[in-house]
Every structure is written in structure tokens, then in C-alpha cells.
Tab-separated table of C-alpha atoms and ligand atoms in Angstrom:
chain	number	residue	atom	x	y	z
V	696	CYS	CA	25.731	7.257	-43.185
V	697	ALA	CA	29.370	7.459	-43.738
V	698	ASP	CA	30.388	9.107	-40.001
V	699	ILE	CA	28.467	6.957	-38.249
V	700	ALA	CA	29.185	3.240	-39.601
V	701	MET	CA	33.026	5.099	-39.177
V	702	TYR	CA	31.711	5.639	-35.015
V	703	LYS	CA	30.513	1.677	-34.304
V	704	VAL	CA	33.601	0.655	-35.919
V	705	LYS	CA	35.462	3.194	-33.757
V	706	GLU	CA	33.207	2.317	-30.956
V	707	ASN	CA	33.436	-1.654	-31.072
V	708	GLY	CA	36.976	-1.650	-32.828
V	709	ARG	CA	38.126	-2.830	-36.294
V	710	ASN	CA	37.279	-6.760	-35.734
V	711	ASN	CA	33.783	-5.638	-35.239
V	712	PHE	CA	33.139	-3.809	-38.963
V	713	ARG	CA	31.976	-7.364	-40.546
V	714	PHE	CA	28.889	-7.503	-37.913
V	715	PHE	CA	27.709	-3.954	-38.838
V	716	THR	CA	24.082	-5.291	-40.155
V	717	GLU	CA	21.989	-2.456	-41.758
V	718	THR	CA	19.786	-2.690	-38.504
V	719	MET	CA	22.884	-2.201	-36.612
V	720	GLN	CA	23.158	1.158	-38.187
V	721	GLN	CA	19.716	1.471	-37.939
V	722	GLU	CA	19.756	1.556	-34.276
V	723	VAL	CA	23.597	3.650	-34.573
V	724	HIS	CA	21.018	6.295	-36.146
V	725	TYR	CA	18.049	6.571	-34.237
V	726	SER	CA	20.859	6.669	-31.393
V	727	LEU	CA	22.894	9.024	-32.137
V	728	GLN	CA	20.290	11.322	-33.528
V	729	LEU	CA	18.455	10.920	-30.006
V	730	GLU	CA	21.269	12.001	-27.883
V	731	ASN	CA	21.915	14.624	-29.518
V	732	ARG	CA	18.070	15.777	-29.210
V	733	LEU	CA	18.425	14.984	-25.098
V	734	ARG	CA	21.364	16.752	-25.186
V	735	VAL	CA	18.820	20.025	-25.675
V	736	ALA	CA	15.817	18.225	-24.496
V	737	LEU	CA	15.886	20.393	-21.263
V	738	GLN	CA	16.593	23.981	-22.698
V	739	LEU	CA	14.007	23.499	-25.250
V	740	ASN	CA	11.310	23.379	-22.188
V	741	GLN	CA	10.856	19.685	-24.020
V	742	PHE	CA	10.524	18.114	-20.626
V	743	LEU	CA	7.014	18.061	-18.075
V	744	LEU	CA	5.553	16.515	-14.934
V	745	TYR	CA	2.677	13.999	-14.802
V	746	TYR	CA	1.225	13.075	-11.400
V	747	GLN	CA	0.052	9.843	-10.657
V	748	PRO	CA	-2.112	9.625	-7.131
V	749	LYS	CA	-1.707	7.362	-4.836
V	750	ILE	CA	-4.365	6.044	-2.458
V	751	ASP	CA	-5.772	5.128	0.610
V	752	PRO	CA	-8.363	3.029	-0.619
V	753	TYR	CA	-10.278	2.203	2.964
V	754	GLN	CA	-10.525	6.309	3.815
V	755	GLN	CA	-10.637	6.618	0.135
V	756	LYS	CA	-8.202	9.504	0.030
V	757	VAL	CA	-5.360	10.346	-2.209
V	758	ILE	CA	-2.040	10.654	-0.189
V	759	GLY	CA	-0.213	12.165	-2.648
V	760	PHE	CA	0.958	11.597	-6.190
V	761	GLU	CA	4.185	10.278	-7.824
V	762	ALA	CA	6.193	12.647	-11.067
V	763	LEU	CA	6.377	10.879	-12.909
V	764	LEU	CA	8.762	12.499	-16.338
V	765	ARG	CA	7.651	13.528	-20.088
V	766	TRP	CA	9.536	14.196	-22.987
V	767	ARG	CA	7.179	15.759	-25.416
V	768	VAL	CA	8.599	16.079	-28.464
V	769	GLY	CA	5.636	16.807	-31.255
V	770	SER	CA	2.230	18.646	-30.518
V	771	ASP	CA	1.272	15.292	-29.487
V	772	GLU	CA	4.864	13.005	-29.783
V	773	PHE	CA	5.836	11.875	-26.719
V	774	ILE	CA	9.250	9.842	-26.037
V	775	SER	CA	8.679	7.913	-23.270
V	776	PRO	CA	11.049	7.355	-19.355
V	777	SER	CA	11.961	3.931	-19.701
V	778	ASP	CA	13.856	4.857	-23.822
V	779	PHE	CA	15.042	8.008	-22.755
V	780	ILE	CA	16.202	7.653	-19.383
V	781	PRO	CA	18.426	4.722	-19.311
V	782	LYS	CA	20.086	7.115	-23.028
V	783	ALA	CA	20.119	10.287	-20.384
V	784	GLU	CA	21.847	7.824	-17.578
V	785	GLU	CA	24.470	6.822	-20.061
V	786	MET	CA	25.309	10.493	-21.279
V	787	GLY	CA	25.478	11.891	-17.223
V	788	LEU	CA	22.687	14.013	-18.315
V	789	ILE	CA	20.246	12.265	-15.485
V	790	ILE	CA	21.857	15.477	-13.155
V	791	SER	CA	20.157	17.971	-14.174
V	792	ILE	CA	16.744	16.945	-15.858
V	793	GLY	CA	16.457	15.035	-12.634
V	794	ARG	CA	17.619	18.652	-10.786
V	795	TRP	CA	14.685	19.339	-12.826
V	796	VAL	CA	12.008	17.458	-11.911
V	797	ILE	CA	13.005	17.929	-7.931
V	798	GLU	CA	12.852	21.442	-8.234
V	799	GLN	CA	9.517	21.036	-10.970
V	800	SER	CA	7.727	18.840	-8.238
V	801	CYS	CA	8.824	20.618	-5.300
V	802	ARG	CA	7.010	23.839	-7.785
V	803	GLN	CA	4.605	22.224	-8.042
V	804	PHE	CA	3.212	20.453	-4.039
V	805	ARG	CA	4.231	24.050	-2.450
V	806	ALA	CA	1.171	25.686	-5.314
V	807	TRP	CA	-0.722	23.107	-4.465
V	808	LEU	CA	-0.635	23.680	-0.618
V	809	ASP	CA	-0.832	27.421	-1.359
V	810	ALA	CA	-3.541	26.907	-3.301
V	811	GLY	CA	-5.662	24.186	-0.964
V	812	ILE	CA	-5.933	21.343	-3.712
V	813	VAL	CA	-3.362	19.592	-1.067
V	814	ASP	CA	-2.431	19.265	2.219
V	815	GLU	CA	0.848	18.676	4.672
V	816	SER	CA	-0.422	14.763	5.224
V	817	MET	CA	0.187	14.364	1.677
V	818	SER	CA	3.061	13.873	-0.280
V	819	MET	CA	5.038	13.953	-3.951
V	820	ALA	CA	7.422	11.269	-5.304
V	821	ILE	CA	9.682	11.420	-7.195
V	822	ASN	CA	11.475	8.760	-9.140
V	823	ILE	CA	15.377	8.993	-8.627
V	824	SER	CA	18.049	6.606	-10.634
V	825	ILE	CA	21.053	5.239	-9.057
V	826	LYS	CA	23.278	7.824	-11.225
V	827	GLN	CA	22.111	10.716	-8.497
V	828	LEU	CA	22.290	8.809	-5.763
V	829	GLN	CA	26.277	8.205	-6.688
V	830	HIS	CA	26.344	11.933	-7.749
V	831	GLN	CA	27.355	14.509	-4.420
V	832	SER	CA	25.160	17.057	-5.783
V	833	LEU	CA	21.538	15.379	-4.397
V	834	LYS	CA	21.625	15.769	-1.022
V	835	SER	CA	22.266	19.801	-1.237
V	836	THR	CA	19.863	19.948	-4.294
V	837	ILE	CA	17.162	18.453	-2.641
V	838	LYS	CA	17.504	20.775	0.082
V	839	GLU	CA	17.880	23.681	-1.569
V	840	CYS	CA	14.344	22.837	-2.935
V	841	ILE	CA	12.535	22.255	0.206
V	842	GLU	CA	13.833	25.163	1.522
V	843	THR	CA	13.198	27.127	-1.524
V	844	TYR	CA	9.356	26.008	-1.725
V	845	GLN	CA	8.956	25.394	1.928
V	846	LEU	CA	8.282	21.437	1.710
V	847	PRO	CA	6.439	20.797	5.134
V	848	ILE	CA	8.379	17.123	7.113
V	849	GLY	CA	7.270	14.250	4.896
V	850	CYS	CA	5.599	15.990	2.078
V	851	LEU	CA	8.588	15.139	0.135
V	852	GLU	CA	9.225	11.179	-1.012
V	853	ILE	CA	11.570	9.222	-3.454
V	854	GLU	CA	11.447	6.272	-5.275
V	855	VAL	CA	14.542	3.898	-5.509
V	856	THR	CA	15.511	1.167	-7.149
V	857	GLU	CA	16.797	-2.396	-5.281
V	858	SER	CA	19.570	-2.391	-8.286
V	859	ILE	CA	21.172	0.850	-5.338
V	860	MET	CA	22.496	-2.170	-3.597
V	861	ILE	CA	24.753	-2.907	-6.760
V	862	ASP	CA	27.730	-1.376	-4.700
V	863	ASN	CA	29.408	1.191	-2.085
V	864	VAL	CA	26.656	-0.354	-0.018
V	865	GLU	CA	27.298	1.840	3.000
V	866	HIS	CA	27.882	5.110	0.831
V	867	ILE	CA	24.380	4.346	-0.501
V	868	ILE	CA	22.885	3.588	3.397
V	869	LYS	CA	24.568	6.768	4.692
V	870	LEU	CA	23.217	8.854	2.065
V	871	LEU	CA	20.125	7.609	2.453
V	872	ALA	CA	19.938	7.489	6.908
V	873	GLU	CA	20.927	11.530	5.702
V	874	LEU	CA	17.869	12.051	3.679
V	875	GLN	CA	15.628	10.146	5.934
V	876	GLU	CA	16.918	12.426	8.757
V	877	MET	CA	15.990	15.567	6.382
V	878	GLY	CA	12.811	14.068	6.783
V	879	ILE	CA	12.272	12.858	3.312
V	880	LYS	CA	10.457	9.453	3.145
V	881	ILE	CA	12.283	6.915	1.291
V	882	SER	CA	9.936	4.151	-1.258
V	883	ILE	CA	12.167	1.094	-2.825
V	884	ASP	CA	10.329	1.282	-5.766
V	885	ASP	CA	9.721	-2.255	-8.183
V	886	PHE	CA	10.238	-4.622	-5.528
V	887	GLY	CA	10.719	-7.684	-5.934
V	888	THR	CA	11.939	-7.955	-9.310
V	889	GLY	CA	15.700	-6.923	-7.813
V	890	TYR	CA	17.979	-8.987	-6.495
V	891	SER	CA	18.676	-7.202	-3.065
V	892	SER	CA	19.553	-9.770	-0.211
V	893	LEU	CA	16.475	-9.560	3.256
V	894	ASN	CA	19.797	-8.642	5.209
V	895	TYR	CA	20.287	-5.655	3.183
V	896	LEU	CA	16.877	-4.495	3.521
V	897	ARG	CA	17.099	-4.837	7.258
V	898	ARG	CA	19.969	-2.311	7.224
V	899	LEU	CA	18.468	0.077	4.458
V	900	PRO	CA	17.058	3.045	6.055
V	901	ILE	CA	13.809	3.480	4.238
V	902	ASP	CA	9.709	4.175	4.786
V	903	ALA	CA	7.993	1.865	1.839
V	904	LEU	CA	7.741	-0.405	-0.397
V	905	LYS	CA	6.051	-0.585	-4.184
V	906	ILE	CA	5.107	-4.143	-5.283
V	907	ASP	CA	6.028	-3.964	-8.701
V	908	MET	CA	3.263	-4.194	-11.081
V	909	SER	CA	4.358	-7.732	-12.372
V	910	PHE	CA	3.456	-9.166	-9.410
V	911	VAL	CA	0.302	-7.688	-9.779
V	912	ARG	CA	-0.670	-7.952	-13.221
V	913	ALA	CA	0.551	-11.600	-11.928
V	914	LEU	CA	-2.425	-12.002	-9.618
V	915	HIS	CA	-5.186	-13.785	-11.563
V	916	GLU	CA	-3.167	-16.884	-12.991
V	917	GLY	CA	-3.236	-18.366	-9.227
V	918	GLU	CA	-1.824	-19.201	-5.638
V	919	GLN	CA	1.387	-18.418	-6.712
V	920	SER	CA	1.874	-15.492	-7.865
V	921	GLN	CA	-0.831	-14.200	-4.985
V	922	ALA	CA	2.148	-15.624	-2.287
V	923	ILE	CA	4.621	-14.130	-3.903
V	924	VAL	CA	2.643	-10.636	-3.038
V	925	LYS	CA	0.823	-11.817	0.087
V	926	ALA	CA	4.731	-12.502	1.107
V	927	ILE	CA	5.966	-8.671	1.115
V	928	VAL	CA	2.749	-7.343	2.717
V	929	SER	CA	3.743	-9.618	5.235
V	930	LEU	CA	7.733	-8.587	4.802
V	931	SER	CA	6.362	-5.084	4.808
V	932	GLU	CA	4.689	-5.731	8.022
V	933	ILE	CA	7.542	-7.759	9.790
V	934	LEU	CA	9.660	-4.550	9.190
V	935	GLY	CA	7.295	-1.565	9.738
V	936	LEU	CA	6.993	-0.281	6.169
V	937	THR	CA	4.490	0.782	4.533
V	938	VAL	CA	3.210	-1.081	1.489
V	939	ILE	CA	1.949	-0.104	-1.366
V	940	ALA	CA	0.861	-1.305	-5.109
V	941	GLU	CA	1.410	-0.381	-8.293
V	942	GLY	CA	0.165	-0.847	-11.962
V	943	VAL	CA	-3.206	-2.090	-9.597
V	944	GLU	CA	-5.580	-2.034	-12.874
V	945	THR	CA	-9.057	-4.247	-11.980
V	946	GLU	CA	-11.611	-4.386	-9.255
V	947	GLU	CA	-10.303	-7.975	-8.841
V	948	GLN	CA	-6.838	-6.915	-7.893
V	949	LEU	CA	-7.691	-3.829	-5.817
V	950	GLU	CA	-10.307	-6.549	-3.985
V	951	PHE	CA	-7.470	-9.205	-3.279
V	952	LEU	CA	-4.745	-5.853	-2.290
V	953	LYS	CA	-7.417	-4.852	-0.027
V	954	GLY	CA	-7.687	-8.516	1.696
V	955	LEU	CA	-4.351	-8.460	2.299
V	956	GLU	CA	-4.182	-4.979	3.878
V	957	CYS	CA	-2.402	-3.392	1.443
V	958	ASP	CA	-1.966	-0.112	2.927
V	959	PHE	CA	-2.017	2.172	-0.807
V	960	ILE	CA	-3.258	1.929	-4.069
V	961	GLN	CA	-1.843	3.528	-7.281
V	962	GLY	CA	-2.556	2.187	-10.968
V	963	TYR	CA	-4.894	2.925	-14.180
V	964	TYR	CA	-7.989	1.553	-11.946
V	965	TYR	CA	-7.896	4.704	-9.890
V	966	SER	CA	-6.219	6.970	-12.159
V	967	LYS	CA	-3.268	7.150	-15.320
V	968	PRO	CA	-0.664	9.617	-14.382
V	969	LEU	CA	-2.228	13.455	-15.680
V	970	ASP	CA	-0.780	16.674	-16.279
V	971	GLU	CA	-1.058	19.713	-13.792
V	972	THR	CA	-4.324	20.658	-14.589
V	973	LYS	CA	-5.748	16.910	-14.700
V	974	ALA	CA	-4.712	16.185	-11.173
V	975	GLU	CA	-5.666	19.042	-9.976
V	976	ALA	CA	-9.102	18.460	-11.249
V	977	TYR	CA	-8.817	14.177	-10.264
V	978	LEU	CA	-8.792	15.304	-6.961
V	979	VAL	CA	-11.462	17.649	-6.051
V	980	ASP	CA	-13.471	15.001	-8.229
V	981	PHE	CA	-12.239	12.700	-5.583
V	982	LYS	CA	-13.739	14.452	-2.896
V	983	LYS	CA	-16.756	15.250	-3.497
V	984	GLN	CA	-17.062	12.191	-4.589
V	985	TYR	CA	-16.432	10.258	-2.093
V	986	SER	CA	-17.719	12.926	0.301
V	987	ASN	CA	-20.901	11.719	1.513
M	1401	C2E	P1	7.754	3.002	-11.524
M	1401	C2E	O1	8.107	4.561	-11.401
M	1401	C2E	O2	7.746	1.812	-11.425
M	1401	C2E	O3	6.688	3.948	-12.775
M	1401	C2E	C1	5.496	3.621	-12.719
M	1401	C2E	C2	5.090	3.305	-14.239
M	1401	C2E	O4	3.799	2.335	-14.427
M	1401	C2E	C3	4.860	4.452	-15.078
M	1401	C2E	O5	5.553	4.480	-16.487
M	1401	C2E	C4	3.348	4.964	-14.871
M	1401	C2E	O6	3.262	5.499	-16.107
M	1401	C2E	C5	3.272	3.682	-15.378
M	1401	C2E	N1	1.579	2.506	-14.224
M	1401	C2E	C6	0.960	3.098	-13.579
M	1401	C2E	N2	-0.097	2.354	-13.679
M	1401	C2E	C7	-0.232	1.518	-13.936
M	1401	C2E	C8	-0.455	0.527	-14.349
M	1401	C2E	O7	-1.355	0.366	-13.617
M	1401	C2E	N3	-0.985	-0.200	-15.318
M	1401	C2E	C9	-0.250	-0.313	-16.174
M	1401	C2E	N4	0.488	-1.131	-17.299
M	1401	C2E	N5	1.197	0.923	-15.790
M	1401	C2E	C10	0.735	1.977	-15.682
M	1401	C2E	P2	6.187	5.487	-17.358
M	1401	C2E	O8	5.472	7.341	-16.483
M	1401	C2E	O9	6.257	5.731	-18.099
M	1401	C2E	O10	7.196	5.256	-16.240
M	1401	C2E	C11	8.868	4.464	-16.287
M	1401	C2E	C12	9.782	4.094	-15.686
M	1401	C2E	O11	10.583	5.494	-15.906
M	1401	C2E	C13	9.499	4.457	-14.301
M	1401	C2E	O12	9.149	3.564	-13.196
M	1401	C2E	C14	10.508	5.277	-13.462
M	1401	C2E	O13	11.464	4.212	-13.391
M	1401	C2E	C15	11.169	5.775	-14.073
M	1401	C2E	N6	10.838	7.283	-14.092
M	1401	C2E	C16	9.674	8.094	-14.734
M	1401	C2E	N7	9.729	9.312	-14.328
M	1401	C2E	C17	11.310	8.776	-13.741
M	1401	C2E	C18	11.846	10.721	-13.413
M	1401	C2E	O14	11.643	11.687	-13.104
M	1401	C2E	N8	13.186	10.019	-13.452
M	1401	C2E	C19	13.728	8.807	-12.998
M	1401	C2E	N9	15.215	8.874	-12.540
M	1401	C2E	N10	13.200	8.013	-13.149
M	1401	C2E	C20	11.784	8.256	-13.693
M	1402	MG	MG1	8.580	4.757	-9.282
M	1403	MG	MG1	7.868	0.996	-10.109
M	1404	MG	MG1	9.656	0.820	-13.448
């Protein structure tokens, strides 16, 4: 414990010593533990991908999947990405972890194409953090994976958040345009929760907006939250973008979104993120269920 106390003192400067309470000590301890475990997680093969289907509710079709990272720390124990991704970003580890995610999801999509489980009209979406976008290796990593796994144009999608517009906007715009030219689709994730100006939105080379689930969850509260969702759907239409709602859990939410002609739906209503085997089974069942 002495080591940990020293660490904290060094980090915050001597003056903060008296604020170093037991709770904080526990937090530092947890944080250090997390760091150490995260550092070796890749070598220990502790990461895996889950896949959540995206649905066209009009054609009743699975249009693709979003790959969601899972960190398995025990036989049935997982640490949530919201808990370890910020830490991985801070440590710079997100680059190697992110590279693994890109490689693994491309490999999976190729395997599913070969097995006839998915077709070329479908896509695999990967979450990319701002740290990855700012790293010079991203484009070549994606390019190599597309070549290695011979992914057809349009099959790979990246999801980025509005936070990418915080600084170096010109560089980000250029990079996204280059990725788009390579045939990669670009979505803005959690749309509406950031503070991007509509002017940037017009200039950004993007294909889709994902309505953040907080708005979907608030739909039942009344006209105001409904108006926000309506506005995002109209905005997408005006800008010529695809719009997808995330976090759809209920029939009411689904019907409301269909009433607005929201293009695609993602959420527990259709399916939670699934492991490889369950995702395959989901596709087969889904086709059976809606084939007649
Ligand atoms: P996200 O990209 O916005 O993903 C949606 C999150 O909402 C996922 O949480 C998903 O499991 C959850 N979700 C989907 N449908 C529903 C629903 O109907 N109800 C509820 N309550 N939740 C739903 P998850 O998998 O824990 O991921 C959290 C976040 O971590 C992601 O948010 C994304 O920002 C980040 N993340 C996940 N995988 C990766 C990755 O491979 N790389 C990077 N950079 N970030 C990732
Ligand atoms: Mg996402
Ligand atoms: Mg999201
Ligand atoms: Mg998110």
C-alpha cells in the first residue's frame, strides 16, 4: 500500500497528500490493477468480439452487425468496454487493441461471407476511438485488413463519435474522406450527445447518423423528446444520410421510429450483442422467421 500512496503523491504533487483518503487509495489500487491487467490482456487472449445485429424493419432484414469488444477476465466474468476503453486510450494501448478489433472483425466477416451466412450487401461496423483516428497507422491497418480478407466495397463501416471534431478538424476530415474513398462507410455514433456544430456536420464526409439511445429511451416521456428524434431523422434526410436508432428496446419505440421512416434499428428489441455462434444462429432464425 505504501507504494500506491507514493504513486498518488507523485502524480498530484505534495500538496494533495492530505486529500489522499482511503477511498481514493482504493481507486488508485483498482486503477493500477486494471492497468497491469490490461497491459497483458491481448497476449493472454482475453479479448473477444460480440456482434449486435442492425435491422431494416421494413424489409425485415439483417443489414449487418456492429462488433463490440469484450474483455473476459474470468470464465464468466467480463469487464465492460465503458470501463476499460478510456483506460486503454489513456495508456495508448487502444492502438494495439483497436488493431486487433479491426483484424478480428474483418476475419469474421470474411468467414461468414465464405460460409454464405452473410452476403455482400451486409456490413460489419467497428467502433473507432479518437485516439485511433489520430494515430498515423489507422489507414494502413484498415487497408491491410481489407486486402488480406478481400472485403467487398461497402462491407466495412466505422463508427466514430462527435468528439472527433474537438481539434485538428481539417486533418480528421481529410482522413475520413480517404477512408470513404477506400469504400468504407462512416457513421457518427451517439449522435446528439456531443456538441458538433451543424456546419461541421455538413462538411464531414459521412454516411450515417446513429441516434443516441438516450433519446430513444426518453421517447415515452412526451413531445419534446419525440421532437428531438424527429429532428435528427429529418436532418439525416436533408443531408442525404442514412439514419439508425440505437438502444431500441420496446415495440412502442420501434413503431414510433418506423412512423418517422427511420432507416434502420438496433437494440435489445431485436437482439443483444451476441457471440460468434449465437450471431450465426440469429441470422438463420431471422431468415426463417421472415421468409414467408
Ligand atoms: P456504442 O458503440 O454506442 O455501443 C452501444 C452500446 O449499447 C453497447 O454497449 C451495446 O451493448 C449497448 N446496447 C445496444 N443495444 C442496447 C439496448 O437496447 N439497450 C441497452 N441498455 N444497451 C444497448 P457496450 O458493448 O458495453 O459498449 C459500450 C461502448 O464501448 C460502445 O458504445 C463503444 O463506444 C465502446 N466500444 C465497444 N467496443 C469497442 C471497440 O472495439 N473499440 C472502441 N474504440 N470502442 C468500443
Ligand atoms: Mg457504436
Ligand atoms: Mg452508440
Ligand atoms: Mg457510446
